[in-house]
PDB file of C-alpha atoms in Angstrom:
ATOM      1  CA  MET A  40     -86.370 -57.412 -33.151  1.00  0.00           C
ATOM      2  CA  LEU A  41     -86.053 -55.521 -29.939  1.00  0.00           C
ATOM      3  CA  ASN A  42     -88.399 -52.524 -29.815  1.00  0.00           C
ATOM      4  CA  ASP A  43     -86.077 -49.539 -29.175  1.00  0.00           C
ATOM      5  CA  THR A  44     -87.181 -46.143 -30.091  1.00  0.00           C
ATOM      6  CA  VAL A  45     -84.810 -44.264 -27.746  1.00  0.00           C
ATOM      7  CA  TRP A  46     -81.932 -41.923 -28.857  1.00  0.00           C
ATOM      8  CA  HIS A  47     -78.929 -43.843 -30.495  1.00  0.00           C
ATOM      9  CA  PRO A  48     -75.623 -42.061 -29.396  1.00  0.00           C
ATOM     10  CA  GLN A  49     -72.993 -41.692 -31.920  1.00  0.00           C
ATOM     11  CA  SER A  50     -70.142 -40.444 -29.964  1.00  0.00           C
ATOM     12  CA  PRO A  51     -68.251 -40.747 -27.737  1.00  0.00           C
ATOM     13  CA  ILE A  52     -69.846 -44.282 -27.083  1.00  0.00           C
ATOM     14  CA  GLN A  53     -68.239 -46.679 -29.538  1.00  0.00           C
ATOM     15  CA  PHE A  54     -70.196 -49.846 -30.851  1.00  0.00           C
ATOM     16  CA  ASP A  55     -68.321 -53.135 -31.706  1.00  0.00           C
ATOM     17  CA  SER A  56     -68.883 -53.418 -35.374  1.00  0.00           C
ATOM     18  CA  SER A  57     -67.898 -57.063 -35.253  1.00  0.00           C
ATOM     19  CA  LEU A  58     -71.188 -58.287 -33.655  1.00  0.00           C
ATOM     20  CA  SER A  59     -72.671 -60.754 -36.139  1.00  0.00           C
ATOM     21  CA  PRO A  60     -76.476 -60.671 -36.705  1.00  0.00           C
ATOM     22  CA  SER A  61     -76.487 -64.381 -36.719  1.00  0.00           C
ATOM     23  CA  SER A  62     -75.508 -64.394 -33.092  1.00  0.00           C
ATOM     24  CA  ILE A  63     -78.981 -62.985 -32.288  1.00  0.00           C
ATOM     25  CA  SER A  64     -82.017 -65.112 -32.755  1.00  0.00           C
ATOM     26  CA  ALA A  65     -84.573 -63.534 -35.065  1.00  0.00           C
ATOM     27  CA  GLY A  66     -87.976 -62.399 -33.911  1.00  0.00           C
ATOM     28  CA  HIS A  67     -89.763 -60.082 -31.443  1.00  0.00           C
ATOM     29  CA  ARG A  68     -88.308 -59.833 -27.935  1.00  0.00           C
ATOM     30  CA  ASN A  69     -89.565 -58.400 -24.775  1.00  0.00           C
ATOM     31  CA  PHE A  70     -87.351 -56.641 -22.322  1.00  0.00           C
ATOM     32  CA  VAL A  71     -88.016 -56.479 -18.624  1.00  0.00           C
ATOM     33  CA  ILE A  72     -86.265 -54.766 -15.674  1.00  0.00           C
ATOM     34  CA  VAL A  73     -86.789 -56.336 -12.271  1.00  0.00           C
ATOM     35  CA  LEU A  74     -85.870 -54.293  -9.029  1.00  0.00           C
ATOM     36  CA  PRO A  75     -85.996 -56.357  -5.773  1.00  0.00           C
ATOM     37  CA  VAL A  76     -86.763 -53.938  -2.995  1.00  0.00           C
ATOM     38  CA  ASP A  77     -88.731 -54.078   0.121  1.00  0.00           C
ATOM     39  CA  GLY A  78     -89.535 -50.412   0.726  1.00  0.00           C
ATOM     40  CA  PRO A  79     -89.319 -46.813  -0.532  1.00  0.00           C
ATOM     41  CA  SER A  80     -86.071 -44.810  -0.576  1.00  0.00           C
ATOM     42  CA  HIS A  81     -84.371 -41.883  -2.352  1.00  0.00           C
ATOM     43  CA  ASP A  82     -82.024 -44.349  -4.089  1.00  0.00           C
ATOM     44  CA  LEU A  83     -84.953 -46.378  -5.444  1.00  0.00           C
ATOM     45  CA  CYS A  84     -86.471 -43.103  -6.902  1.00  0.00           C
ATOM     46  CA  LYS A  85     -83.039 -42.257  -8.414  1.00  0.00           C
ATOM     47  CA  VAL A  86     -82.833 -45.572 -10.199  1.00  0.00           C
ATOM     48  CA  ILE A  87     -86.487 -45.585 -11.513  1.00  0.00           C
ATOM     49  CA  SER A  88     -85.971 -41.897 -12.666  1.00  0.00           C
ATOM     50  CA  SER A  89     -82.808 -42.838 -14.658  1.00  0.00           C
ATOM     51  CA  ILE A  90     -84.691 -45.783 -16.040  1.00  0.00           C
ATOM     52  CA  VAL A  91     -87.540 -43.789 -17.293  1.00  0.00           C
ATOM     53  CA  ALA A  92     -85.483 -40.808 -18.396  1.00  0.00           C
ATOM     54  CA  LEU A  93     -83.205 -42.953 -20.874  1.00  0.00           C
ATOM     55  CA  GLY A  94     -86.366 -44.879 -22.372  1.00  0.00           C
ATOM     56  CA  TYR A  95     -86.094 -48.174 -20.658  1.00  0.00           C
ATOM     57  CA  PRO A  96     -89.416 -50.135 -19.922  1.00  0.00           C
ATOM     58  CA  ALA A  97     -90.902 -49.397 -16.497  1.00  0.00           C
ATOM     59  CA  PRO A  98     -89.399 -51.666 -14.025  1.00  0.00           C
ATOM     60  CA  VAL A  99     -91.162 -54.592 -12.160  1.00  0.00           C
ATOM     61  CA  ILE A 100     -90.752 -54.333  -8.386  1.00  0.00           C
ATOM     62  CA  VAL A 101     -90.588 -57.484  -6.485  1.00  0.00           C
ATOM     63  CA  ASN A 102     -90.441 -58.069  -2.650  1.00  0.00           C
ATOM     64  CA  TRP A 103     -92.327 -54.977  -1.950  1.00  0.00           C
ATOM     65  CA  LYS A 104     -93.135 -54.748   1.873  1.00  0.00           C
ATOM     66  CA  LYS A 105     -91.551 -58.079   2.607  1.00  0.00           C
ATOM     67  CA  ASP A 106     -89.851 -58.462   5.978  1.00  0.00           C
ATOM     68  CA  PHE A 107     -86.558 -60.250   5.817  1.00  0.00           C
ATOM     69  CA  HIS A 108     -86.184 -60.428   9.586  1.00  0.00           C
ATOM     70  CA  THR A 109     -82.944 -58.744   9.751  1.00  0.00           C
ATOM     71  CA  ASP A 110     -81.133 -58.747  13.253  1.00  0.00           C
ATOM     72  CA  GLU A 111     -79.839 -55.714  15.278  1.00  0.00           C
ATOM     73  CA  GLU A 112     -76.616 -55.910  13.204  1.00  0.00           C
ATOM     74  CA  GLY A 113     -78.482 -55.601   9.904  1.00  0.00           C
ATOM     75  CA  ILE A 114     -77.765 -59.248   9.026  1.00  0.00           C
ATOM     76  CA  GLY A 115     -80.249 -61.183   7.167  1.00  0.00           C
ATOM     77  CA  PRO A 116     -81.323 -63.012   4.060  1.00  0.00           C
ATOM     78  CA  SER A 117     -82.155 -59.870   1.928  1.00  0.00           C
ATOM     79  CA  GLN A 118     -79.254 -60.467  -0.552  1.00  0.00           C
ATOM     80  CA  LEU A 119     -80.643 -64.010  -1.097  1.00  0.00           C
ATOM     81  CA  GLY A 120     -84.160 -62.324  -1.322  1.00  0.00           C
ATOM     82  CA  LYS A 121     -83.070 -60.639  -4.490  1.00  0.00           C
ATOM     83  CA  ILE A 122     -82.630 -64.013  -6.006  1.00  0.00           C
ATOM     84  CA  THR A 123     -85.743 -65.780  -4.687  1.00  0.00           C
ATOM     85  CA  GLY A 124     -87.958 -62.753  -5.398  1.00  0.00           C
ATOM     86  CA  THR A 125     -86.719 -62.452  -9.071  1.00  0.00           C
ATOM     87  CA  LEU A 126     -87.250 -66.135  -9.459  1.00  0.00           C
ATOM     88  CA  ASN A 127     -90.724 -66.131  -8.166  1.00  0.00           C
ATOM     89  CA  TYR A 128     -91.680 -63.401 -10.567  1.00  0.00           C
ATOM     90  CA  LEU A 129     -90.176 -65.212 -13.493  1.00  0.00           C
ATOM     91  CA  GLU A 130     -91.924 -68.503 -12.623  1.00  0.00           C
ATOM     92  CA  TRP A 131     -95.119 -66.642 -12.640  1.00  0.00           C
ATOM     93  CA  ALA A 132     -94.365 -64.612 -15.968  1.00  0.00           C
ATOM     94  CA  THR A 133     -93.411 -67.645 -17.780  1.00  0.00           C
ATOM     95  CA  SER A 134     -96.367 -69.766 -16.714  1.00  0.00           C
ATOM     96  CA  SER A 135     -99.841 -70.187 -18.257  1.00  0.00           C
ATOM     97  CA  ASP A 136    -101.161 -67.907 -15.344  1.00  0.00           C
ATOM     98  CA  ALA A 137     -99.577 -64.868 -16.579  1.00  0.00           C
ATOM     99  CA  PRO A 138    -101.733 -62.567 -18.898  1.00  0.00           C
ATOM    100  CA  ASP A 139    -100.550 -62.073 -22.478  1.00  0.00           C
ATOM    101  CA  GLU A 140     -99.240 -58.584 -21.776  1.00  0.00           C
ATOM    102  CA  ASP A 141     -96.989 -59.768 -18.929  1.00  0.00           C
ATOM    103  CA  LYS A 142     -95.934 -63.183 -20.357  1.00  0.00           C
ATOM    104  CA  LEU A 143     -92.256 -63.709 -21.055  1.00  0.00           C
ATOM    105  CA  GLY A 144     -91.004 -66.149 -23.781  1.00  0.00           C
ATOM    106  CA  ASP A 145     -87.542 -68.115 -23.817  1.00  0.00           C
ATOM    107  CA  ASP A 146     -85.848 -65.378 -25.894  1.00  0.00           C
ATOM    108  CA  ASP A 147     -87.060 -62.477 -23.892  1.00  0.00           C
ATOM    109  CA  LEU A 148     -84.485 -60.528 -21.796  1.00  0.00           C
ATOM    110  CA  VAL A 149     -84.322 -59.951 -18.055  1.00  0.00           C
ATOM    111  CA  LEU A 150     -82.350 -57.313 -16.366  1.00  0.00           C
ATOM    112  CA  MET A 151     -82.150 -57.472 -12.578  1.00  0.00           C
ATOM    113  CA  LEU A 152     -80.814 -54.313 -10.861  1.00  0.00           C
ATOM    114  CA  ASP A 153     -79.993 -53.573  -7.276  1.00  0.00           C
ATOM    115  CA  ALA A 154     -82.470 -50.954  -6.359  1.00  0.00           C
ATOM    116  CA  HIS A 155     -80.152 -48.955  -4.092  1.00  0.00           C
ATOM    117  CA  ASP A 156     -76.816 -48.797  -5.680  1.00  0.00           C
ATOM    118  CA  ILE A 157     -77.414 -48.502  -9.585  1.00  0.00           C
ATOM    119  CA  TRP A 158     -78.200 -45.580 -11.819  1.00  0.00           C
ATOM    120  CA  MET A 159     -78.743 -46.071 -15.521  1.00  0.00           C
ATOM    121  CA  GLN A 160     -76.331 -43.848 -17.583  1.00  0.00           C
ATOM    122  CA  LEU A 161     -76.572 -45.371 -21.156  1.00  0.00           C
ATOM    123  CA  PRO A 162     -79.758 -46.004 -23.140  1.00  0.00           C
ATOM    124  CA  PRO A 163     -81.049 -49.467 -24.052  1.00  0.00           C
ATOM    125  CA  SER A 164     -79.448 -49.619 -27.356  1.00  0.00           C
ATOM    126  CA  VAL A 165     -75.935 -49.600 -25.876  1.00  0.00           C
ATOM    127  CA  LEU A 166     -76.775 -51.984 -23.107  1.00  0.00           C
ATOM    128  CA  LEU A 167     -78.250 -54.586 -25.481  1.00  0.00           C
ATOM    129  CA  HIS A 168     -75.541 -54.300 -28.060  1.00  0.00           C
ATOM    130  CA  ARG A 169     -72.904 -54.947 -25.399  1.00  0.00           C
ATOM    131  CA  TYR A 170     -74.803 -57.815 -24.003  1.00  0.00           C
ATOM    132  CA  PHE A 171     -74.952 -59.658 -27.358  1.00  0.00           C
ATOM    133  CA  SER A 172     -71.283 -58.583 -28.110  1.00  0.00           C
ATOM    134  CA  SER A 173     -70.039 -59.963 -24.840  1.00  0.00           C
ATOM    135  CA  ASN A 174     -71.964 -63.137 -25.352  1.00  0.00           C
ATOM    136  CA  GLN A 175     -70.455 -63.515 -28.990  1.00  0.00           C
ATOM    137  CA  ARG A 176     -66.867 -62.958 -27.784  1.00  0.00           C
ATOM    138  CA  ALA A 177     -67.271 -65.524 -24.980  1.00  0.00           C
ATOM    139  CA  ASN A 178     -68.803 -68.152 -27.303  1.00  0.00           C
ATOM    140  CA  ASN A 179     -65.980 -67.805 -29.827  1.00  0.00           C
ATOM    141  CA  ARG A 180     -63.490 -68.036 -27.054  1.00  0.00           C
ATOM    142  CA  LEU A 181     -65.161 -71.108 -25.687  1.00  0.00           C
ATOM    143  CA  ALA A 182     -65.155 -72.850 -29.067  1.00  0.00           C
ATOM    144  CA  GLU A 183     -61.492 -71.949 -29.664  1.00  0.00           C
ATOM    145  CA  GLU A 184     -60.371 -73.004 -26.118  1.00  0.00           C
ATOM    146  CA  TYR A 185     -62.275 -76.276 -26.036  1.00  0.00           C
ATOM    147  CA  GLY A 186     -62.401 -77.189 -29.675  1.00  0.00           C
ATOM    148  CA  PHE A 187     -65.911 -77.974 -29.903  1.00  0.00           C
ATOM    149  CA  GLU A 188     -68.439 -76.856 -32.646  1.00  0.00           C
ATOM    150  CA  GLU A 189     -70.032 -73.490 -31.875  1.00  0.00           C
ATOM    151  CA  GLY A 190     -73.440 -73.769 -30.257  1.00  0.00           C
ATOM    152  CA  LEU A 191     -72.503 -76.855 -28.161  1.00  0.00           C
ATOM    153  CA  MET A 192     -71.789 -74.620 -25.157  1.00  0.00           C
ATOM    154  CA  GLU A 193     -73.066 -70.965 -25.094  1.00  0.00           C
ATOM    155  CA  GLN A 194     -72.827 -68.032 -22.618  1.00  0.00           C
ATOM    156  CA  THR A 195     -76.148 -66.354 -22.196  1.00  0.00           C
ATOM    157  CA  ILE A 196     -75.817 -64.788 -18.802  1.00  0.00           C
ATOM    158  CA  VAL A 197     -73.855 -61.535 -18.118  1.00  0.00           C
ATOM    159  CA  ILE A 198     -73.382 -60.538 -14.391  1.00  0.00           C
ATOM    160  CA  SER A 199     -71.800 -57.666 -12.761  1.00  0.00           C
ATOM    161  CA  ALA A 200     -68.325 -58.201 -11.278  1.00  0.00           C
ATOM    162  CA  GLN A 201     -66.428 -56.718  -8.367  1.00  0.00           C
ATOM    163  CA  LYS A 202     -62.708 -56.401  -7.576  1.00  0.00           C
ATOM    164  CA  GLY A 203     -62.887 -58.030  -4.140  1.00  0.00           C
ATOM    165  CA  CYS A 204     -64.237 -61.463  -3.061  1.00  0.00           C
ATOM    166  CA  ILE A 205     -66.049 -60.318  -0.008  1.00  0.00           C
ATOM    167  CA  ALA A 206     -68.102 -62.882   2.067  1.00  0.00           C
ATOM    168  CA  PRO A 207     -71.670 -61.616   3.015  1.00  0.00           C
ATOM    169  CA  ARG A 208     -72.454 -61.045   6.695  1.00  0.00           C
ATOM    170  CA  ASP A 209     -75.149 -63.626   6.574  1.00  0.00           C
ATOM    171  CA  LYS A 210     -72.648 -66.353   7.401  1.00  0.00           C
ATOM    172  CA  ILE A 211     -74.367 -68.865   5.065  1.00  0.00           C
ATOM    173  CA  SER A 212     -72.312 -68.589   1.977  1.00  0.00           C
ATOM    174  CA  ASN A 213     -68.961 -69.985   0.799  1.00  0.00           C
ATOM    175  CA  LEU A 214     -67.841 -67.888  -2.139  1.00  0.00           C
ATOM    176  CA  TYR A 215     -64.832 -70.119  -2.854  1.00  0.00           C
ATOM    177  CA  CYS A 216     -62.691 -67.039  -3.531  1.00  0.00           C
ATOM    178  CA  HIS A 217     -59.587 -68.999  -4.178  1.00  0.00           C
ATOM    179  CA  ASP A 218     -61.265 -70.967  -6.899  1.00  0.00           C
ATOM    180  CA  VAL A 219     -62.563 -67.813  -8.946  1.00  0.00           C
ATOM    181  CA  PRO A 220     -61.192 -68.214 -12.626  1.00  0.00           C
ATOM    182  CA  GLU A 221     -59.123 -65.538 -13.903  1.00  0.00           C
ATOM    183  CA  SER A 222     -60.590 -62.561 -15.772  1.00  0.00           C
ATOM    184  CA  THR A 223     -60.525 -62.634 -19.479  1.00  0.00           C
ATOM    185  CA  LEU A 224     -59.368 -58.881 -19.389  1.00  0.00           C
ATOM    186  CA  PRO A 225     -55.763 -58.311 -20.546  1.00  0.00           C
ATOM    187  CA  PRO A 226     -53.089 -58.747 -17.655  1.00  0.00           C
ATOM    188  CA  ASP A 227     -52.026 -55.294 -17.935  1.00  0.00           C
ATOM    189  CA  VAL A 228     -55.428 -53.667 -18.282  1.00  0.00           C
ATOM    190  CA  PHE A 229     -54.610 -51.013 -15.578  1.00  0.00           C
ATOM    191  CA  GLY A 230     -50.869 -50.699 -16.530  1.00  0.00           C
ATOM    192  CA  PHE A 231     -47.734 -52.690 -15.460  1.00  0.00           C
ATOM    193  CA  LEU A 232     -48.747 -52.511 -11.822  1.00  0.00           C
ATOM    194  CA  THR A 233     -52.074 -54.610 -12.421  1.00  0.00           C
ATOM    195  CA  TYR A 234     -52.562 -57.207  -9.821  1.00  0.00           C
ATOM    196  CA  TYR A 235     -49.426 -56.282  -7.854  1.00  0.00           C
ATOM    197  CA  HIS A 236     -50.845 -54.002  -5.200  1.00  0.00           C
ATOM    198  CA  ILE A 237     -53.447 -55.794  -3.244  1.00  0.00           C
ATOM    199  CA  ASP A 238     -53.861 -52.753  -0.977  1.00  0.00           C
ATOM    200  CA  ARG A 239     -54.625 -50.558  -4.033  1.00  0.00           C
ATOM    201  CA  PRO A 240     -58.043 -51.841  -5.249  1.00  0.00           C
ATOM    202  CA  LYS A 241     -58.073 -49.602  -8.339  1.00  0.00           C
ATOM    203  CA  LEU A 242     -55.299 -51.824  -9.799  1.00  0.00           C
ATOM    204  CA  MET A 243     -57.010 -55.105  -9.209  1.00  0.00           C
ATOM    205  CA  VAL A 244     -59.093 -56.677 -12.040  1.00  0.00           C
ATOM    206  CA  PRO A 245     -62.682 -57.247 -11.244  1.00  0.00           C
ATOM    207  CA  LYS A 246     -63.483 -61.075 -11.431  1.00  0.00           C
ATOM    208  CA  SER A 247     -65.758 -61.784  -8.467  1.00  0.00           C
ATOM    209  CA  ASP A 248     -69.421 -62.179  -8.935  1.00  0.00           C
ATOM    210  CA  ASN A 249     -71.630 -59.378  -7.700  1.00  0.00           C
ATOM    211  CA  THR A 250     -75.498 -59.731  -7.326  1.00  0.00           C
ATOM    212  CA  ALA A 251     -76.030 -56.001  -8.271  1.00  0.00           C
ATOM    213  CA  ILE A 252     -76.797 -56.677 -11.875  1.00  0.00           C
ATOM    214  CA  PHE A 253     -77.440 -59.563 -14.200  1.00  0.00           C
ATOM    215  CA  LEU A 254     -78.726 -59.642 -17.737  1.00  0.00           C
ATOM    216  CA  VAL A 255     -79.931 -62.922 -19.189  1.00  0.00           C
ATOM    217  CA  SER A 256     -82.574 -64.652 -21.313  1.00  0.00           C
ATOM    218  CA  ALA A 257     -85.782 -65.675 -19.561  1.00  0.00           C
ATOM    219  CA  ALA A 258     -85.161 -69.292 -20.448  1.00  0.00           C
ATOM    220  CA  ALA A 259     -81.630 -69.319 -18.734  1.00  0.00           C
ATOM    221  CA  THR A 260     -82.758 -67.400 -15.717  1.00  0.00           C
ATOM    222  CA  PRO A 261     -84.567 -69.874 -13.527  1.00  0.00           C
ATOM    223  CA  PRO A 262     -81.895 -72.604 -13.900  1.00  0.00           C
ATOM    224  CA  TYR A 263     -79.224 -70.037 -12.957  1.00  0.00           C
ATOM    225  CA  LEU A 264     -81.266 -68.611  -9.944  1.00  0.00           C
ATOM    226  CA  ASN A 265     -82.250 -72.163  -8.818  1.00  0.00           C
ATOM    227  CA  CYS A 266     -78.722 -73.187  -8.812  1.00  0.00           C
ATOM    228  CA  VAL A 267     -77.950 -70.221  -6.440  1.00  0.00           C
ATOM    229  CA  THR A 268     -80.823 -70.934  -4.072  1.00  0.00           C
ATOM    230  CA  ASP A 269     -80.035 -74.689  -3.980  1.00  0.00           C
ATOM    231  CA  ARG A 270     -76.698 -73.751  -2.620  1.00  0.00           C
ATOM    232  CA  HIS A 271     -77.802 -71.528   0.162  1.00  0.00           C
ATOM    233  CA  VAL A 272     -81.342 -72.538   1.272  1.00  0.00           C
TER     234      VAL A 272
END
């Protein structure tokens, strides 16, 4: 089981009671937070402070003091560096070279956070419960939609979403904005004007990938990150 000795909120945070224990593999799991960042900042101090205050494990920092060779306009491969830095760490942590206290197994969980834009507000118990609940709902939906037995195709990756499909300034990425699948949120999640006012972002449904956050099992992380780097390197 996941070690979680932090405060468990009762209200107003609601837990989804439909989460089935069978959807979570038994046994001990480690939980690691990865922060890709190349230097100190007030924002980095804030995210680390919120992590510690809420009882999360101490984060692992990657890319420290790494020069991404940004140009005078601030354009450079730092966004992709978040992916490659995390991938390099996980390749080491899952290898035989990693000491036992740092080694990650297939079922261990990895949370990558943007070190400049994220503050933690909810404790690990809420985050992990919502991760497993989200995966369970997605797996049930996949089985119903495609008619195969449960377990043949599974979701194990949860990433953050944003409302706009915005191409990065590095000029190396094709985001295929027109091919992004529709959100599974209700079509009227923001009221009857949802989707109808492009000039009012608050009424748009988030469905585009954002690299600020992803939570995934250690086994699924390298294939996912390798797929990203193969498209852009």
